[in-house]
Each structure stands twice: as structure tokens, then as C-alpha cells.
PDB file of C-alpha atoms and ligand atoms in Angstrom:
ATOM      1  CA  UNK A   1    -271.173-205.301-182.671  1.00  0.00           C
ATOM      2  CA  UNK A   2    -273.458-202.521-181.482  1.00  0.00           C
ATOM      3  CA  UNK A   3    -272.556-199.997-178.799  1.00  0.00           C
ATOM      4  CA  UNK A   4    -272.709-201.440-175.317  1.00  0.00           C
ATOM      5  CA  UNK A   5    -275.460-199.243-173.944  1.00  0.00           C
ATOM      6  CA  UNK A   6    -277.618-198.780-177.013  1.00  0.00           C
ATOM      7  CA  UNK A   7    -281.307-198.869-176.092  1.00  0.00           C
ATOM      8  CA  UNK A   8    -280.508-198.230-172.368  1.00  0.00           C
ATOM      9  CA  UNK A   9    -281.862-195.242-170.420  1.00  0.00           C
ATOM     10  CA  UNK A  10    -280.093-193.717-167.438  1.00  0.00           C
ATOM     11  CA  UNK A  11    -281.059-191.105-164.889  1.00  0.00           C
ATOM     12  CA  UNK A  12    -277.992-189.329-163.491  1.00  0.00           C
ATOM     13  CA  UNK A  13    -277.966-186.639-160.840  1.00  0.00           C
ATOM     14  CA  UNK A  14    -275.573-183.661-160.380  1.00  0.00           C
ATOM     15  CA  UNK A  15    -274.713-183.498-164.093  1.00  0.00           C
ATOM     16  CA  UNK A  16    -274.802-179.803-164.875  1.00  0.00           C
ATOM     17  CA  UNK A  17    -271.195-178.766-164.281  1.00  0.00           C
ATOM     18  CA  UNK A  18    -269.188-179.258-167.452  1.00  0.00           C
ATOM     19  CA  UNK A  19    -266.127-180.099-165.299  1.00  0.00           C
ATOM     20  CA  UNK A  20    -267.942-182.358-162.791  1.00  0.00           C
ATOM     21  CA  UNK A  21    -268.055-186.069-162.299  1.00  0.00           C
ATOM     22  CA  UNK A  22    -271.765-186.300-163.233  1.00  0.00           C
ATOM     23  CA  UNK A  23    -271.072-184.854-166.700  1.00  0.00           C
ATOM     24  CA  UNK A  24    -268.072-187.120-167.196  1.00  0.00           C
ATOM     25  CA  UNK A  25    -270.283-190.159-166.345  1.00  0.00           C
ATOM     26  CA  UNK A  26    -272.929-189.019-168.791  1.00  0.00           C
ATOM     27  CA  UNK A  27    -270.387-188.484-171.510  1.00  0.00           C
ATOM     28  CA  UNK A  28    -268.769-191.886-170.879  1.00  0.00           C
ATOM     29  CA  UNK A  29    -272.026-193.807-171.221  1.00  0.00           C
ATOM     30  CA  UNK A  30    -273.483-191.607-173.937  1.00  0.00           C
ATOM     31  CA  UNK A  31    -270.372-192.583-175.984  1.00  0.00           C
ATOM     32  CA  UNK A  32    -271.676-196.112-175.903  1.00  0.00           C
ATOM     33  CA  UNK A  33    -275.218-195.153-176.871  1.00  0.00           C
ATOM     34  CA  UNK A  34    -276.967-194.626-173.537  1.00  0.00           C
ATOM     35  CA  UNK A  35    -279.942-192.202-173.521  1.00  0.00           C
ATOM     36  CA  UNK A  36    -280.014-189.859-170.558  1.00  0.00           C
ATOM     37  CA  UNK A  37    -282.126-187.951-168.112  1.00  0.00           C
ATOM     38  CA  UNK A  38    -279.737-185.376-166.763  1.00  0.00           C
ATOM     39  CA  UNK A  39    -280.667-183.940-163.362  1.00  0.00           C
ATOM     40  CA  UNK A  40    -279.370-180.907-161.464  1.00  0.00           C
ATOM     41  CA  UNK A  41    -280.686-177.961-159.533  1.00  0.00           C
ATOM     42  CA  UNK A  42    -281.146-175.416-162.335  1.00  0.00           C
ATOM     43  CA  UNK A  43    -283.414-176.164-165.385  1.00  0.00           C
ATOM     44  CA  UNK A  44    -281.414-174.002-167.810  1.00  0.00           C
ATOM     45  CA  UNK A  45    -278.150-175.650-166.828  1.00  0.00           C
ATOM     46  CA  UNK A  46    -279.759-179.091-167.190  1.00  0.00           C
ATOM     47  CA  UNK A  47    -281.092-178.190-170.687  1.00  0.00           C
ATOM     48  CA  UNK A  48    -277.668-176.893-171.714  1.00  0.00           C
ATOM     49  CA  UNK A  49    -275.981-180.157-170.460  1.00  0.00           C
ATOM     50  CA  UNK A  50    -278.477-182.333-172.269  1.00  0.00           C
ATOM     51  CA  UNK A  51    -278.096-180.365-175.483  1.00  0.00           C
ATOM     52  CA  UNK A  52    -274.287-180.739-175.324  1.00  0.00           C
ATOM     53  CA  UNK A  53    -274.490-184.480-174.843  1.00  0.00           C
ATOM     54  CA  UNK A  54    -277.042-184.889-177.666  1.00  0.00           C
ATOM     55  CA  UNK A  55    -274.753-182.844-179.992  1.00  0.00           C
ATOM     56  CA  UNK A  56    -271.632-184.751-178.993  1.00  0.00           C
ATOM     57  CA  UNK A  57    -272.943-188.325-179.001  1.00  0.00           C
ATOM     58  CA  UNK A  58    -276.139-188.399-180.994  1.00  0.00           C
ATOM     59  CA  UNK A  59    -278.092-189.983-178.111  1.00  0.00           C
ATOM     60  CA  UNK A  60    -281.427-188.809-176.740  1.00  0.00           C
ATOM     61  CA  UNK A  61    -281.137-186.740-173.582  1.00  0.00           C
ATOM     62  CA  UNK A  62    -283.462-184.463-171.559  1.00  0.00           C
ATOM     63  CA  UNK A  63    -282.655-182.230-168.640  1.00  0.00           C
ATOM     64  CA  UNK A  64    -284.789-182.089-165.562  1.00  0.00           C
ATOM     65  CA  UNK A  65    -284.357-179.639-162.684  1.00  0.00           C
ATOM     66  CA  UNK A  66    -284.642-181.329-159.355  1.00  0.00           C
ATOM     67  CA  UNK A  67    -283.507-180.840-155.804  1.00  0.00           C
ATOM     68  CA  UNK A  68    -282.746-184.340-154.694  1.00  0.00           C
ATOM     69  CA  UNK A  69    -283.681-183.480-151.053  1.00  0.00           C
ATOM     70  CA  UNK A  70    -287.316-183.247-152.187  1.00  0.00           C
ATOM     71  CA  UNK A  71    -289.272-186.380-152.900  1.00  0.00           C
ATOM     72  CA  UNK A  72    -291.796-184.588-155.225  1.00  0.00           C
ATOM     73  CA  UNK A  73    -288.876-183.343-157.343  1.00  0.00           C
ATOM     74  CA  UNK A  74    -287.412-186.828-157.544  1.00  0.00           C
ATOM     75  CA  UNK A  75    -290.798-188.244-158.513  1.00  0.00           C
ATOM     76  CA  UNK A  76    -291.104-185.647-161.280  1.00  0.00           C
ATOM     77  CA  UNK A  77    -287.742-186.758-162.681  1.00  0.00           C
ATOM     78  CA  UNK A  78    -288.946-190.287-162.961  1.00  0.00           C
ATOM     79  CA  UNK A  79    -292.311-189.218-164.481  1.00  0.00           C
ATOM     80  CA  UNK A  80    -290.375-187.296-167.090  1.00  0.00           C
ATOM     81  CA  UNK A  81    -288.140-190.268-167.798  1.00  0.00           C
ATOM     82  CA  UNK A  82    -291.266-192.432-168.182  1.00  0.00           C
ATOM     83  CA  UNK A  83    -292.958-189.928-170.475  1.00  0.00           C
ATOM     84  CA  UNK A  84    -289.888-189.582-172.671  1.00  0.00           C
ATOM     85  CA  UNK A  85    -288.489-193.156-172.683  1.00  0.00           C
ATOM     86  CA  UNK A  86    -291.171-195.372-171.025  1.00  0.00           C
ATOM     87  CA  UNK A  87    -288.431-197.238-169.129  1.00  0.00           C
ATOM     88  CA  UNK A  88    -285.384-196.922-166.922  1.00  0.00           C
ATOM     89  CA  UNK A  89    -282.292-199.137-166.848  1.00  0.00           C
ATOM     90  CA  UNK A  90    -279.728-197.223-164.804  1.00  0.00           C
ATOM     91  CA  UNK A  91    -279.766-194.793-161.887  1.00  0.00           C
ATOM     92  CA  UNK A  92    -276.557-192.965-161.046  1.00  0.00           C
ATOM     93  CA  UNK A  93    -276.771-191.038-157.705  1.00  0.00           C
ATOM     94  CA  UNK A  94    -273.910-188.571-158.090  1.00  0.00           C
ATOM     95  CA  UNK A  95    -275.218-185.179-156.745  1.00  0.00           C
ATOM     96  CA  UNK A  96    -273.251-184.232-153.649  1.00  0.00           C
ATOM     97  CA  UNK A  97    -272.069-181.248-151.620  1.00  0.00           C
ATOM     98  CA  UNK A  98    -269.270-180.370-149.134  1.00  0.00           C
ATOM     99  CA  UNK A  99    -269.371-178.081-146.121  1.00  0.00           C
ATOM    100  CA  UNK A 100    -266.102-178.802-144.404  1.00  0.00           C
ATOM    101  CA  UNK A 101    -265.207-177.581-140.917  1.00  0.00           C
ATOM    102  CA  UNK A 102    -263.960-179.038-137.680  1.00  0.00           C
ATOM    103  CA  UNK A 103    -266.608-180.762-135.614  1.00  0.00           C
ATOM    104  CA  UNK A 104    -266.318-178.168-132.862  1.00  0.00           C
ATOM    105  CA  UNK A 105    -267.195-175.439-135.262  1.00  0.00           C
ATOM    106  CA  UNK A 106    -269.710-177.435-137.340  1.00  0.00           C
ATOM    107  CA  UNK A 107    -273.275-176.138-137.046  1.00  0.00           C
ATOM    108  CA  UNK A 108    -276.370-178.251-136.978  1.00  0.00           C
ATOM    109  CA  UNK A 109    -277.230-176.583-140.341  1.00  0.00           C
ATOM    110  CA  UNK A 110    -273.853-177.637-141.853  1.00  0.00           C
ATOM    111  CA  UNK A 111    -274.610-181.213-140.758  1.00  0.00           C
ATOM    112  CA  UNK A 112    -278.223-181.249-142.052  1.00  0.00           C
ATOM    113  CA  UNK A 113    -277.321-179.617-145.417  1.00  0.00           C
ATOM    114  CA  UNK A 114    -274.698-182.266-146.271  1.00  0.00           C
ATOM    115  CA  UNK A 115    -276.640-185.245-144.883  1.00  0.00           C
ATOM    116  CA  UNK A 116    -279.762-184.062-146.771  1.00  0.00           C
ATOM    117  CA  UNK A 117    -278.157-183.930-150.156  1.00  0.00           C
ATOM    118  CA  UNK A 118    -275.604-186.744-149.956  1.00  0.00           C
ATOM    119  CA  UNK A 119    -277.591-189.334-148.075  1.00  0.00           C
ATOM    120  CA  UNK A 120    -281.264-188.505-147.998  1.00  0.00           C
ATOM    121  CA  UNK A 121    -281.043-187.482-151.627  1.00  0.00           C
ATOM    122  CA  UNK A 122    -279.805-190.905-152.637  1.00  0.00           C
ATOM    123  CA  UNK A 123    -282.627-192.516-150.573  1.00  0.00           C
ATOM    124  CA  UNK A 124    -285.291-190.238-152.169  1.00  0.00           C
ATOM    125  CA  UNK A 125    -284.140-190.657-155.735  1.00  0.00           C
ATOM    126  CA  UNK A 126    -283.754-194.404-155.320  1.00  0.00           C
ATOM    127  CA  UNK A 127    -287.221-194.590-153.774  1.00  0.00           C
ATOM    128  CA  UNK A 128    -288.717-192.602-156.623  1.00  0.00           C
ATOM    129  CA  UNK A 129    -286.956-194.618-159.324  1.00  0.00           C
ATOM    130  CA  UNK A 130    -287.341-198.068-157.840  1.00  0.00           C
ATOM    131  CA  UNK A 131    -290.784-198.961-159.334  1.00  0.00           C
ATOM    132  CA  UNK A 132    -289.691-198.256-162.890  1.00  0.00           C
ATOM    133  CA  UNK A 133    -286.164-199.571-162.393  1.00  0.00           C
ATOM    134  CA  UNK A 134    -287.365-202.864-160.959  1.00  0.00           C
ATOM    135  CA  UNK A 135    -289.123-203.538-164.254  1.00  0.00           C
ATOM    136  CA  UNK A 136    -285.855-203.327-166.198  1.00  0.00           C
ATOM    137  CA  UNK A 137    -284.439-206.669-167.385  1.00  0.00           C
ATOM    138  CA  UNK A 138    -281.085-205.805-165.820  1.00  0.00           C
ATOM    139  CA  UNK A 139    -281.376-202.665-163.840  1.00  0.00           C
ATOM    140  CA  UNK A 140    -278.434-201.057-162.161  1.00  0.00           C
ATOM    141  CA  UNK A 141    -277.861-198.458-159.524  1.00  0.00           C
ATOM    142  CA  UNK A 142    -274.450-196.856-158.972  1.00  0.00           C
ATOM    143  CA  UNK A 143    -274.033-194.546-156.001  1.00  0.00           C
ATOM    144  CA  UNK A 144    -271.100-192.149-155.770  1.00  0.00           C
ATOM    145  CA  UNK A 145    -269.701-192.431-152.248  1.00  0.00           C
ATOM    146  CA  UNK A 146    -266.129-191.349-151.331  1.00  0.00           C
ATOM    147  CA  UNK A 147    -262.961-192.680-149.652  1.00  0.00           C
ATOM    148  CA  UNK A 148    -263.799-190.083-147.047  1.00  0.00           C
ATOM    149  CA  UNK A 149    -266.714-192.409-146.036  1.00  0.00           C
ATOM    150  CA  UNK A 150    -264.203-195.280-145.516  1.00  0.00           C
ATOM    151  CA  UNK A 151    -261.357-193.480-143.761  1.00  0.00           C
ATOM    152  CA  UNK A 152    -263.130-190.570-141.941  1.00  0.00           C
ATOM    153  CA  UNK A 153    -261.475-187.227-142.688  1.00  0.00           C
ATOM    154  CA  UNK A 154    -260.872-184.371-140.330  1.00  0.00           C
ATOM    155  CA  UNK A 155    -263.274-181.386-140.930  1.00  0.00           C
ATOM    156  CA  UNK A 156    -265.703-183.763-142.687  1.00  0.00           C
ATOM    157  CA  UNK A 157    -267.934-185.185-139.887  1.00  0.00           C
ATOM    158  CA  UNK A 158    -270.923-184.390-142.044  1.00  0.00           C
ATOM    159  CA  UNK A 159    -269.419-185.481-145.385  1.00  0.00           C
ATOM    160  CA  UNK A 160    -267.676-188.733-144.194  1.00  0.00           C
ATOM    161  CA  UNK A 161    -270.838-189.790-142.296  1.00  0.00           C
ATOM    162  CA  UNK A 162    -272.987-189.120-145.356  1.00  0.00           C
ATOM    163  CA  UNK A 163    -270.705-191.140-147.663  1.00  0.00           C
ATOM    164  CA  UNK A 164    -270.404-194.042-145.149  1.00  0.00           C
ATOM    165  CA  UNK A 165    -274.209-193.987-145.080  1.00  0.00           C
ATOM    166  CA  UNK A 166    -274.358-194.221-148.800  1.00  0.00           C
ATOM    167  CA  UNK A 167    -272.328-197.437-148.630  1.00  0.00           C
ATOM    168  CA  UNK A 168    -274.738-198.943-146.075  1.00  0.00           C
ATOM    169  CA  UNK A 169    -277.692-197.845-148.237  1.00  0.00           C
ATOM    170  CA  UNK A 170    -276.003-199.419-151.268  1.00  0.00           C
ATOM    171  CA  UNK A 171    -275.827-202.717-149.406  1.00  0.00           C
ATOM    172  CA  UNK A 172    -279.478-202.590-148.259  1.00  0.00           C
ATOM    173  CA  UNK A 173    -280.717-201.767-151.797  1.00  0.00           C
ATOM    174  CA  UNK A 174    -278.514-204.569-153.229  1.00  0.00           C
ATOM    175  CA  UNK A 175    -280.257-207.077-150.950  1.00  0.00           C
ATOM    176  CA  UNK A 176    -283.782-205.676-151.390  1.00  0.00           C
ATOM    177  CA  UNK A 177    -283.582-205.459-155.147  1.00  0.00           C
ATOM    178  CA  UNK A 178    -281.616-208.644-155.808  1.00  0.00           C
ATOM    179  CA  UNK A 179    -284.745-210.697-156.413  1.00  0.00           C
ATOM    180  CA  UNK A 180    -285.568-208.461-159.373  1.00  0.00           C
ATOM    181  CA  UNK A 181    -282.063-208.608-160.796  1.00  0.00           C
ATOM    182  CA  UNK A 182    -281.210-205.046-160.039  1.00  0.00           C
ATOM    183  CA  UNK A 183    -277.533-204.708-159.065  1.00  0.00           C
ATOM    184  CA  UNK A 184    -276.517-201.902-156.703  1.00  0.00           C
ATOM    185  CA  UNK A 185    -272.900-200.830-156.143  1.00  0.00           C
ATOM    186  CA  UNK A 186    -270.918-197.779-155.019  1.00  0.00           C
ATOM    187  CA  UNK A 187    -267.831-196.041-156.316  1.00  0.00           C
ATOM    188  CA  UNK A 188    -265.470-194.372-153.835  1.00  0.00           C
ATOM    189  CA  UNK A 189    -263.420-191.693-155.550  1.00  0.00           C
ATOM    190  CA  UNK A 190    -260.448-190.262-153.740  1.00  0.00           C
ATOM    191  CA  UNK A 191    -259.277-186.830-154.895  1.00  0.00           C
ATOM    192  CA  UNK A 192    -260.817-185.859-158.232  1.00  0.00           C
ATOM    193  CA  UNK A 193    -260.097-182.662-160.117  1.00  0.00           C
ATOM    194  CA  UNK A 194    -263.545-180.900-160.271  1.00  0.00           C
ATOM    195  CA  UNK A 195    -265.007-177.611-159.118  1.00  0.00           C
ATOM    196  CA  UNK A 196    -265.735-179.282-155.729  1.00  0.00           C
ATOM    197  CA  UNK A 197    -262.037-179.763-154.977  1.00  0.00           C
ATOM    198  CA  UNK A 198    -260.924-176.766-157.077  1.00  0.00           C
ATOM    199  CA  UNK A 199    -262.613-174.552-154.403  1.00  0.00           C
ATOM    200  CA  UNK A 200    -260.382-175.980-151.602  1.00  0.00           C
ATOM    201  CA  UNK A 201    -257.357-173.802-150.498  1.00  0.00           C
ATOM    202  CA  UNK A 202    -254.221-174.443-152.603  1.00  0.00           C
ATOM    203  CA  UNK A 203    -252.274-175.920-149.699  1.00  0.00           C
ATOM    204  CA  UNK A 204    -255.100-178.431-149.005  1.00  0.00           C
ATOM    205  CA  UNK A 205    -255.023-179.430-152.727  1.00  0.00           C
ATOM    206  CA  UNK A 206    -251.271-179.922-152.589  1.00  0.00           C
ATOM    207  CA  UNK A 207    -251.567-181.981-149.420  1.00  0.00           C
ATOM    208  CA  UNK A 208    -254.243-184.159-151.001  1.00  0.00           C
ATOM    209  CA  UNK A 209    -252.017-184.839-153.975  1.00  0.00           C
ATOM    210  CA  UNK A 210    -249.106-185.830-151.707  1.00  0.00           C
ATOM    211  CA  UNK A 211    -251.395-188.386-149.937  1.00  0.00           C
ATOM    212  CA  UNK A 212    -252.061-190.188-153.277  1.00  0.00           C
ATOM    213  CA  UNK A 213    -249.545-192.893-154.033  1.00  0.00           C
ATOM    214  CA  UNK A 214    -250.085-192.225-157.771  1.00  0.00           C
ATOM    215  CA  UNK A 215    -249.258-188.555-157.055  1.00  0.00           C
ATOM    216  CA  UNK A 216    -252.059-187.017-159.134  1.00  0.00           C
ATOM    217  CA  UNK A 217    -255.743-186.316-158.694  1.00  0.00           C
ATOM    218  CA  UNK A 218    -258.153-188.504-160.635  1.00  0.00           C
ATOM    219  CA  UNK A 219    -259.703-187.053-163.772  1.00  0.00           C
ATOM    220  CA  UNK A 220    -263.512-187.165-163.827  1.00  0.00           C
ATOM    221  CA  UNK A 221    -263.106-189.731-166.581  1.00  0.00           C
ATOM    222  CA  UNK A 222    -261.044-192.053-164.351  1.00  0.00           C
ATOM    223  CA  UNK A 223    -264.107-192.228-162.100  1.00  0.00           C
ATOM    224  CA  UNK A 224    -266.601-192.415-164.988  1.00  0.00           C
ATOM    225  CA  UNK A 225    -264.791-195.492-166.284  1.00  0.00           C
ATOM    226  CA  UNK A 226    -265.514-197.336-163.067  1.00  0.00           C
ATOM    227  CA  UNK A 227    -269.200-196.366-163.183  1.00  0.00           C
ATOM    228  CA  UNK A 228    -269.307-197.568-166.762  1.00  0.00           C
ATOM    229  CA  UNK A 229    -267.929-200.919-165.510  1.00  0.00           C
ATOM    230  CA  UNK A 230    -270.589-201.335-162.867  1.00  0.00           C
ATOM    231  CA  UNK A 231    -273.337-200.614-165.504  1.00  0.00           C
ATOM    232  CA  UNK A 232    -271.855-203.021-168.051  1.00  0.00           C
ATOM    233  CA  UNK A 233    -272.446-206.688-168.610  1.00  0.00           C
ATOM    234  CA  UNK A 234    -268.866-207.358-167.297  1.00  0.00           C
ATOM    235  CA  UNK A 235    -270.263-206.550-163.759  1.00  0.00           C
ATOM    236  CA  UNK A 236    -273.256-208.935-163.919  1.00  0.00           C
ATOM    237  CA  UNK A 237    -272.234-210.925-160.840  1.00  0.00           C
ATOM    238  CA  UNK A 238    -271.343-207.924-158.690  1.00  0.00           C
ATOM    239  CA  UNK A 239    -273.759-206.352-156.234  1.00  0.00           C
ATOM    240  CA  UNK A 240    -273.669-204.677-152.844  1.00  0.00           C
ATOM    241  CA  UNK A 241    -270.050-203.667-152.919  1.00  0.00           C
ATOM    242  CA  UNK A 242    -267.856-200.595-153.574  1.00  0.00           C
ATOM    243  CA  UNK A 243    -264.794-199.918-155.596  1.00  0.00           C
ATOM    244  CA  UNK A 244    -262.102-197.443-154.435  1.00  0.00           C
ATOM    245  CA  UNK A 245    -260.854-195.393-157.381  1.00  0.00           C
ATOM    246  CA  UNK A 246    -258.382-193.241-155.510  1.00  0.00           C
ATOM    247  CA  UNK A 247    -254.935-193.780-156.924  1.00  0.00           C
ATOM    248  CA  UNK A 248    -254.208-195.892-153.841  1.00  0.00           C
ATOM    249  CA  UNK A 249    -255.015-193.115-151.322  1.00  0.00           C
ATOM    250  CA  UNK A 250    -256.921-195.464-148.976  1.00  0.00           C
ATOM    251  CA  UNK A 251    -254.975-198.660-149.536  1.00  0.00           C
ATOM    252  CA  UNK A 252    -255.852-201.021-146.769  1.00  0.00           C
ATOM    253  CA  UNK A 253    -259.279-199.617-145.968  1.00  0.00           C
TER     254      UNK A 253
HETATM  255  N1  LIG B 301    -264.343-184.146-156.433  1.00  0.00           N
HETATM  256  C1  LIG B 301    -263.859-185.100-155.621  1.00  0.00           C
HETATM  257  O1  LIG B 301    -262.670-185.118-155.254  1.00  0.00           O
HETATM  258  C2  LIG B 301    -264.770-186.098-155.085  1.00  0.00           C
HETATM  259  C3  LIG B 301    -264.250-187.169-154.331  1.00  0.00           C
HETATM  260  C4  LIG B 301    -265.055-188.141-153.785  1.00  0.00           C
HETATM  261  C5  LIG B 301    -266.411-188.112-154.105  1.00  0.00           C
HETATM  262  N2  LIG B 301    -266.905-187.087-154.822  1.00  0.00           N
HETATM  263  C6  LIG B 301    -268.333-187.114-155.055  1.00  0.00           C
HETATM  264  O2  LIG B 301    -268.600-187.137-156.439  1.00  0.00           O
HETATM  265  C7  LIG B 301    -269.905-186.497-156.677  1.00  0.00           C
HETATM  266  C8  LIG B 301    -269.737-185.397-157.703  1.00  0.00           C
HETATM  267  O3  LIG B 301    -268.788-184.451-157.265  1.00  0.00           O
HETATM  268  P1  LIG B 301    -268.125-183.321-158.112  1.00  0.00           P
HETATM  269  O4  LIG B 301    -266.741-183.181-157.653  1.00  0.00           O
HETATM  270  O5  LIG B 301    -268.415-183.520-159.550  1.00  0.00           O
HETATM  271  O6  LIG B 301    -268.932-182.068-157.519  1.00  0.00           O
HETATM  272  P2  LIG B 301    -269.542-180.781-158.280  1.00  0.00           P
HETATM  273  O7  LIG B 301    -269.772-179.787-157.193  1.00  0.00           O
HETATM  274  O8  LIG B 301    -268.720-180.303-159.413  1.00  0.00           O
HETATM  275  O9  LIG B 301    -270.907-181.319-158.848  1.00  0.00           O
HETATM  276  C9  LIG B 301    -272.008-181.682-157.981  1.00  0.00           C
HETATM  277  C10 LIG B 301    -273.246-181.346-158.709  1.00  0.00           C
HETATM  278  O10 LIG B 301    -274.361-181.687-157.863  1.00  0.00           O
HETATM  279  C11 LIG B 301    -275.334-180.674-157.982  1.00  0.00           C
HETATM  280  N3  LIG B 301    -276.210-180.633-156.799  1.00  0.00           N
HETATM  281  C12 LIG B 301    -275.846-180.163-155.506  1.00  0.00           C
HETATM  282  N4  LIG B 301    -276.850-180.268-154.719  1.00  0.00           N
HETATM  283  C13 LIG B 301    -277.913-180.810-155.374  1.00  0.00           C
HETATM  284  C14 LIG B 301    -279.237-181.115-155.072  1.00  0.00           C
HETATM  285  N5  LIG B 301    -279.717-180.880-153.808  1.00  0.00           N
HETATM  286  N6  LIG B 301    -280.021-181.681-156.031  1.00  0.00           N
HETATM  287  C15 LIG B 301    -279.514-181.896-157.238  1.00  0.00           C
HETATM  288  N7  LIG B 301    -278.255-181.606-157.652  1.00  0.00           N
HETATM  289  C16 LIG B 301    -277.455-181.070-156.698  1.00  0.00           C
HETATM  290  C17 LIG B 301    -274.564-179.415-158.122  1.00  0.00           C
HETATM  291  O11 LIG B 301    -275.372-178.407-158.721  1.00  0.00           O
HETATM  292  C18 LIG B 301    -273.435-179.817-159.038  1.00  0.00           C
HETATM  293  O12 LIG B 301    -273.692-179.724-160.385  1.00  0.00           O
HETATM  294  C19 LIG B 301    -270.373-185.967-155.299  1.00  0.00           C
HETATM  295  O13 LIG B 301    -271.267-186.867-154.713  1.00  0.00           O
HETATM  296  C20 LIG B 301    -269.108-185.941-154.514  1.00  0.00           C
HETATM  297  O14 LIG B 301    -269.303-186.010-153.134  1.00  0.00           O
HETATM  298  C21 LIG B 301    -266.159-186.116-155.349  1.00  0.00           C
END
């Protein structure tokens, strides 16, 4: 039997950090033969990420710099994907940012920054990719939301709202694209050990760990495994939903 994703092409955003979720997702699906368009803010970092994936897994990969808040950048990513692979099977909207502070102190700029990247960025990249993706025989979109979007977290008015918005957008896209067989789902990670959470104060990191019934943060690979599931044939009757991958942190939500 061949590798599960051989002959498939994925665009994934927010993939430059070697310790981030985006890279773990790329590694996980490249292991199974998926070719990749790896997107992040900085071209050199994207090139380096793509080079590492090519060397490790023997797939084809290109890096494309893109700020997901700009439609023209997103369109350029898809143009490059088309030029290199002439098709697109999977879109993984993973790029995201934090700017935590209590609502009373949160500035309009803090709000706009997070909503622009986390929600508008998903809209723009999906819009740019949709034409090519809708031609795929079994296209898939996986959006990285967060349990914060389900529970609402203090100091995360911007982040929780953006991630809740991603779930609504996931449902809309699932309905709009269903006629063309494109499945759209979201993954809601809880606390994952990456640079994003590594930058939080130590006492906050300890508190987060305590709130997880499994008493440990997720590894990026724990999350990547669930993305892999949504992209796989095993998920062919699943669309418009989300999966919590949070060690039980938001049980009941
Ligand atoms: N780490 C966690 O605990 C956790 C929990 C739940 C959800 N998430 C979500 O998972 C995703 C990945 O998070 P991570 O922890 O790997 O974060 P990270 O900060 O390590 O990686 C995010 C990547 O996105 C890129 N990025 C930021 N703004 C961008 C933009 N405008 N255009 C293109 N790329 C941009 C960054 O350069 C970075 O490489 C995010 O959407 C995050 O909200 C993370």
C-alpha cells in the first residue's frame, strides 16, 4: 500500500517555527507523502522550513512568504502553488497570534491585530484558495481554532472572539463547499507546548497545566495527528465540525 497522502498537495500557513504547530502538521503529512506549500511571514524562514521538510521526507515543498491579512499575498501563494503543482487538495489555516490583556486595558489596535490575523486571515486565504481547491476530487480545509474560542478566556477578548469566529467560518465554508465535495473542519487545541505558550509567564504556564485533566501540555504532534485525521479518507463523512484536542481541558463545552 502506498503512503496515504502521496500525490496530494497542501498549503499550510504559519509553518516557519521549527517548534510550532504548523511545522508539526507539515511533518506529519509529509511523512505520508504530501507535497507542501509552506507559508509564513518571512521568505528566508519559509525556504529553510521547506528545505528541511524536503530533506527529511523526500516530498516536494516550496516556501512562500505571505502575510495572511493581505489578499494579494494570499493570492500569490495560490498562484505559486498552481505554478509548482497545478493543483491543490488541502488548505490548513494555522497562522495565529496572541495579544493577551484584560478587556479594560485592551486597545483597539490589540483587538484589530489579533482579529486580522486569526479570523480575517482565514477568510482571505480560504477565499484565495477556493477556486483551485474546489476542483480537487476530495478537497479539505482544516482551520486551527482553540478551546479559548469555546470557553472564553480572561485576557483573551480578542483571541477567544477570533477563534470562535473561526468555528463559525468553518461551518459556513462546510455548507458552501459541500456541493463540490470539499470538507471543512476545525481543530481546537488546548494548551500546546510551542513558542506561543513558551512566551507566557511561568506561573501562567503552571496554571494552564493544572487545568488539564491529563496534566501535561499537548505536543505539537498531538495536534498534528488530529489534522492528519481530518485530511484522511477516514474522515470522509465529517464536515462542519470541530474536534477538541485539549487533554480534557474543556470537557463539557
Ligand atoms: N500553542 C497553543 O497552546 C495553542 C493553543 C490553541 C490554538 N493554537 C493555535 O495554533 C496555531 C499555531 O500556534 P503556535 O503555537 O504554533 O504558534 P507560533 O507562534 O509558534 O506559530 C505561529 C506562526 O504563524 C506565523 N504568523 C503570524 N502572523 C502571521 C501572518 N500575518 N501571516 C502569516 N503567518 C503569520 C508566525 O510567524 C509563526 O510562525 C495558531 O493559530 C494558534 O492560535 C495554539
